[in-house]
Amino acid sequence: MSDDSVVRPRPEAAVALRPASGGRIQGGFWGARQRVNREVTIPLGGRRIRESGAFANLELAARGAGGEHRGKVFADSDVYKWLEAVAWERGRGDDESLAGPYAEAAKLVAGAQRADGYLHTHTQLTGRERYSDLASSHELYCAGHLMQAAVAAGRATGDRTLLDVATRFADHLVKDLPPDALDGHPEIETALAELYRETGTRAYLDLATRMVTTRGHERLPLKGHHGPGIRQDRVPLRQATTVEGHAVRAVYLAAGAADVAAETADADLLAALGRQWRDMVATKTYLTGGLGSVWYGEQFGGPHELAPETAYCETCAAIGSVQWSWRMLLATGEPAYADLMERTLHNAVLPGISLDGDRFFYVNALRVRAGANPDDRRAAARGRQDWYGTACCPPNVMRLLSSLDHYVATQDGDGVQLHLYAGGTVRAGQVLLEVETDYPWDGRVEIVVRETPVHPWTLSARIPSWADPAATDAEPGTYHRVRRAWRPGDRLALDLGVRPRLTAAVPRLDVARGQVAVERGPLVYCLEQTDHPGIVVDDLCLAGPDLRDGPALSGLPTDVVPVTARGRAHAHREEDGGFPYRTAAAPREPEHMGPVDLTFIPYYAWANRGAGPMTIWTPMH
Amino acid sequence: MSDDSVVRPRPEAAVALRPASGGRIQGGFWGARQRVNREVTIPLGGRRIRESGAFANLELAARGAGGEHRGKVFADSDVYKWLEAVAWERGRGDDESLAGPYAEAAKLVAGAQRADGYLHTHTQLTGRERYSDLASSHELYCAGHLMQAAVAAGRATGDRTLLDVATRFADHLVKDLPPDALDGHPEIETALAELYRETGTRAYLDLATRMVTTRGHERLPLKGHHGPGIRQDRVPLRQATTVEGHAVRAVYLAAGAADVAAETADADLLAALGRQWRDMVATKTYLTGGLGSVWYGEQFGGPHELAPETAYCETCAAIGSVQWSWRMLLATGEPAYADLMERTLHNAVLPGISLDGDRFFYVNALRVRAGANPDDRRAAARGRQDWYGTACCPPNVMRLLSSLDHYVATQDGDGVQLHLYAGGTVRAGQVLLEVETDYPWDGRVEIVVRETPVHPWTLSARIPSWADPAATDAEPGTYHRVRRAWRPGDRLALDLGVRPRLTAAVPRLDVARGQVAVERGPLVYCLEQTDHPGIVVDDLCLAGPDLRDGPALSGLPTDVVPVTARGRAHAHREEDGGFPYRTAAAPREPEHMGPVDLTFIPYYAWANRGAGPMTIWTPMH
């Protein structure tokens, strides 16, 4: 059995499920996204990273004579994430044109490594003392991304160039890293665990375990106005009851901790992570799955602090959330983790990249107001950007899309579990499945058994928690499980009931008060200004609960299904130009203008026909 | 006639009204605040500023040999604002104990001035080149506060120590400031105009005019991630249609521009400022009058972007708003400016200082949620602070409270206008009025004519725009005008109808959707956790529109009138601990627990009985 999975627990790991990762996504919704990623985004990423000077930093570092470092202190990680994407893509076998660029970049990386295994071009070029400012330097963060790229290359292509670099670096860290050293920016924890999984070198896991379990004692120096929580250094993970601080750092750390918990069979740590994950979902997660509501520090807000307009929802945080949830799913087998993964992939990762694959969002607002200040550098109204000075997100999307095949299904002693629905194949031991579906546009999924052992086994298919219980074969939020002796050609047909629906929020989620969101299957929808000419999106409201699938829209791919509804617009009268607060015995009943046809599109597809106002939540009257 | 007013247009200035500033606030609501300011806050401020090293910087600068500068680059301005407060307070004549500290500090300031008139201890001590980094250095900002302190001292006490320093500095600027120099932080514009008013030196006004009218062409270098708008350098004031960027900078600049418009009879500039002010009020002002909804850059958000929880509402911005509005009121005579001043003074300035006068808010959130992250340095849940590293706000409150007497009334050729209601006297030429009132707790105001010329004149009393038209003698938002030949002992009695009322917002103000606020007279009220033990403030809602004055609360001054109402609490059920979004045909109707007695207190008085959750907006069901 091929096992090139993106997370690969050791045989002795305490996990409920193991990846079933020999299959491939082919065609359909995610296949199209992967094709754009391969044909447009990854080549473009290589060019942008070259332009940013990150390759030049490696060349300069290889000479060993110092020099001017270009870009951010973590510029190396852009190269590594891109290399990881290239490696997974090569493993998918679709395009050998990436072999040359991969080999060239891997050689640059290898050349820049110091004789003792150390590698961080900013430190090498500036001559700064190693590990002297780990709160900011990103030395171990970059090391982590190097290790992840190396593991990907090893698993996907068998190439050991980067694995040799990574293991030399890891050996150096085991030997020479100051005791108790922690990076301000977690990432190396999961990378060391994976490098252990790949190499069997227990010292790597021990180092990751030390980093995960000794964090949270306010040992990292404080920077700026923030407290220790911004770097997850306020409360040890084992005691924490929720997520806090910088959202990307939090979920990266949690993913690494989940790896450690699995490989060390640390049930207490796993339980703590589950508690934190559930609190995050209940109180700190946007409808899209996006994480981080506070620009100041790119961090989680307090419970239910989820304002749509000022959402940070960094694309990287969504990616880290998928990584964490996947590890929790493997550890526990609980479908809630797969539910959040699906929501996050469709509505928090995918909005970070344009349909054409060449423009990006770093921050993903859930609302853009009319008349946003043109000078306001927060404004999503400025639209997608070609690239970012801090370019963490684009190559992060690349590596996730290139490795998405590995997040589709799992296996255990009893059978095979499908968590995500994408057309293609699933390989798990002696089982080969073929999945035929137009999901998420259509809820029908046909699972065809192509190869099977003769003995009975259980085919489990996740019924998403949003599904209509009347339409599905099992309770939403569980698995539809069919145990039998399968024969080649056997089919399991699901209908997940993909129809437009309205979603509301609990009362504590005050920012959604009196409003609803439109969802359809796993997709969150939004109202965009471009579909409502002459009426400001801010003034639109639903006139009733009826939603219908609408005709394709020009400027969007033809497979995108809009949702239409009858709406109205709040009258914005002349006198509303005055002080906007008025004496009233009750909340002001808005006056309305005539009927308006509302057109909702999937949120992931917004800002592809120009920038402008947009909202996910819509008032009901 | 004494004329120690805080803004004193020249006789030839184009203004509709002139300050009537010989009177004094005595007793009552504002008298009590002034007493605390004099007895507690100003002495405490002197100590804190000494501890911060700002006095030491002046001593070190006087030696002329360089040395370590302590505190922020604008530390000098803390001293100047405190000196301004002391000067106004000395002018109020109530406490000669301030003479010594004033003289000592003024001497320190004079000693630190360079022979050519320059003074900025950070530049002097670090040896940095003068005016080489005006986008950040605050050199002219500090100069402006020096000039304002000097003018205050001259008008209030006749002392010329600081005036001599200020005029030497201003003469130096007129002669040596690089052409086209602008400070990243406006303040000197209004100060130069006032120094012109005090001295008659036209060159000061010309310099202020140049700074006001040439700004907005992207000449200041960009810093950080912000665009030119953050420093009001994107659009010339004459063309701007709204306020943008850093809120304090915006309103300080606008105040200076209003001074320039008045003194140069620039009707176009005045009209532009009126347009910007009206747009600010209609789209960028919190119910409290607070300004600035964006932490990132301490700036104005887009129109209607007024989330209560993440409100920045810097105390300094509210103070600058009062200064701007006062100048617009003088220029135009329009009561809307006085309306906003009153709202802002009671609900955006006053919350910045504790009832005891010894603790401060720099940022004024309109909502604090339960369970705020204890590590979140934004959280108003941390409560008021003893002082701030950036200590702009506390001495700013001090100088405003010390000079509040000057914002009460105006005069014109036709008579006297009362804009704010405070017990005490109003002196305008031959007219002496005595005002008797328990406002804002009670709406009855008695204006007694104590001295009057024999010829008829008009006594105008502002009817606040929130007043009930059925209860008042003139349309709310206008002046009640009584013209007659007044005799000593004549009285004008007003009833402004101070009763608790509900306030709602226009539909575009989405953050208040389905909610109401309680107001009573000019005061905005809030729900505080401490008055609702056992129930999370986040879950409270009003059960009906009936509001009543409540009994005094322990822990608050006995004059504070709470407002009570019947309420309920949204049920926060066990299952609400899950994903907070649910399929629904309409916004989820909240389930309620039993009835709850709601107690609202004035927002300015919140966080005086410990920190905790608080909200200004409350759902109606």
PDB file of C-alpha atoms in Angstrom, chain A residues 17 258 270-278 280-281 321-345 419-420 462 465 477 479:
ATOM      1  CA  LEU A  17      -8.241   6.147  12.551  1.00  0.00           C
ATOM      2  CA  ALA A 258      -2.151  16.545  18.792  1.00  0.00           C
ATOM      3  CA  LEU A 270      -5.583  14.842  23.918  1.00  0.00           C
ATOM      4  CA  ALA A 271      -8.537  15.518  26.219  1.00  0.00           C
ATOM      5  CA  ALA A 272      -7.257  19.045  26.878  1.00  0.00           C
ATOM      6  CA  LEU A 273      -6.950  19.671  23.141  1.00  0.00           C
ATOM      7  CA  GLY A 274     -10.476  18.395  22.588  1.00  0.00           C
ATOM      8  CA  ARG A 275     -11.775  20.772  25.259  1.00  0.00           C
ATOM      9  CA  GLN A 276      -9.986  23.713  23.652  1.00  0.00           C
ATOM     10  CA  TRP A 277     -11.211  22.740  20.198  1.00  0.00           C
ATOM     11  CA  ARG A 278     -14.825  22.504  21.358  1.00  0.00           C
ATOM     12  CA  MET A 280     -13.134  27.381  19.956  1.00  0.00           C
ATOM     13  CA  VAL A 281     -15.974  25.989  17.858  1.00  0.00           C
ATOM     14  CA  SER A 321      -7.424  24.692  11.753  1.00  0.00           C
ATOM     15  CA  VAL A 322      -7.807  21.995   9.085  1.00  0.00           C
ATOM     16  CA  GLN A 323      -4.473  20.521  10.157  1.00  0.00           C
ATOM     17  CA  TRP A 324      -5.471  20.469  13.807  1.00  0.00           C
ATOM     18  CA  SER A 325      -8.941  19.050  13.129  1.00  0.00           C
ATOM     19  CA  TRP A 326      -7.509  16.301  10.918  1.00  0.00           C
ATOM     20  CA  ARG A 327      -5.160  15.200  13.713  1.00  0.00           C
ATOM     21  CA  MET A 328      -8.049  15.250  16.207  1.00  0.00           C
ATOM     22  CA  LEU A 329     -10.162  13.227  13.783  1.00  0.00           C
ATOM     23  CA  LEU A 330      -7.417  10.627  13.461  1.00  0.00           C
ATOM     24  CA  ALA A 331      -6.982  10.506  17.228  1.00  0.00           C
ATOM     25  CA  THR A 332     -10.672  10.223  18.127  1.00  0.00           C
ATOM     26  CA  GLY A 333     -12.711   9.274  15.075  1.00  0.00           C
ATOM     27  CA  GLU A 334     -15.293  11.916  16.054  1.00  0.00           C
ATOM     28  CA  PRO A 335     -17.166  13.331  13.049  1.00  0.00           C
ATOM     29  CA  ALA A 336     -17.367  16.876  14.461  1.00  0.00           C
ATOM     30  CA  TYR A 337     -13.731  17.343  13.481  1.00  0.00           C
ATOM     31  CA  ALA A 338     -14.487  16.424   9.883  1.00  0.00           C
ATOM     32  CA  ASP A 339     -17.510  18.746   9.931  1.00  0.00           C
ATOM     33  CA  LEU A 340     -15.323  21.706  10.820  1.00  0.00           C
ATOM     34  CA  MET A 341     -12.680  20.667   8.290  1.00  0.00           C
ATOM     35  CA  GLU A 342     -15.225  20.644   5.503  1.00  0.00           C
ATOM     36  CA  ARG A 343     -16.688  23.985   6.543  1.00  0.00           C
ATOM     37  CA  THR A 344     -13.272  25.541   6.872  1.00  0.00           C
ATOM     38  CA  LEU A 345     -11.900  24.199   3.591  1.00  0.00           C
ATOM     39  CA  HIS A 419     -14.995  12.336   5.566  1.00  0.00           C
ATOM     40  CA  LEU A 420     -14.888  14.654   2.587  1.00  0.00           C
ATOM     41  CA  ARG A 462     -20.013  11.120   7.022  1.00  0.00           C
ATOM     42  CA  SER A 465     -24.192  18.083  10.618  1.00  0.00           C
ATOM     43  CA  GLY A 477     -23.261  14.742  12.384  1.00  0.00           C
ATOM     44  CA  TYR A 479     -21.469   8.375   9.981  1.00  0.00           C
TER      45      TYR A 479
END
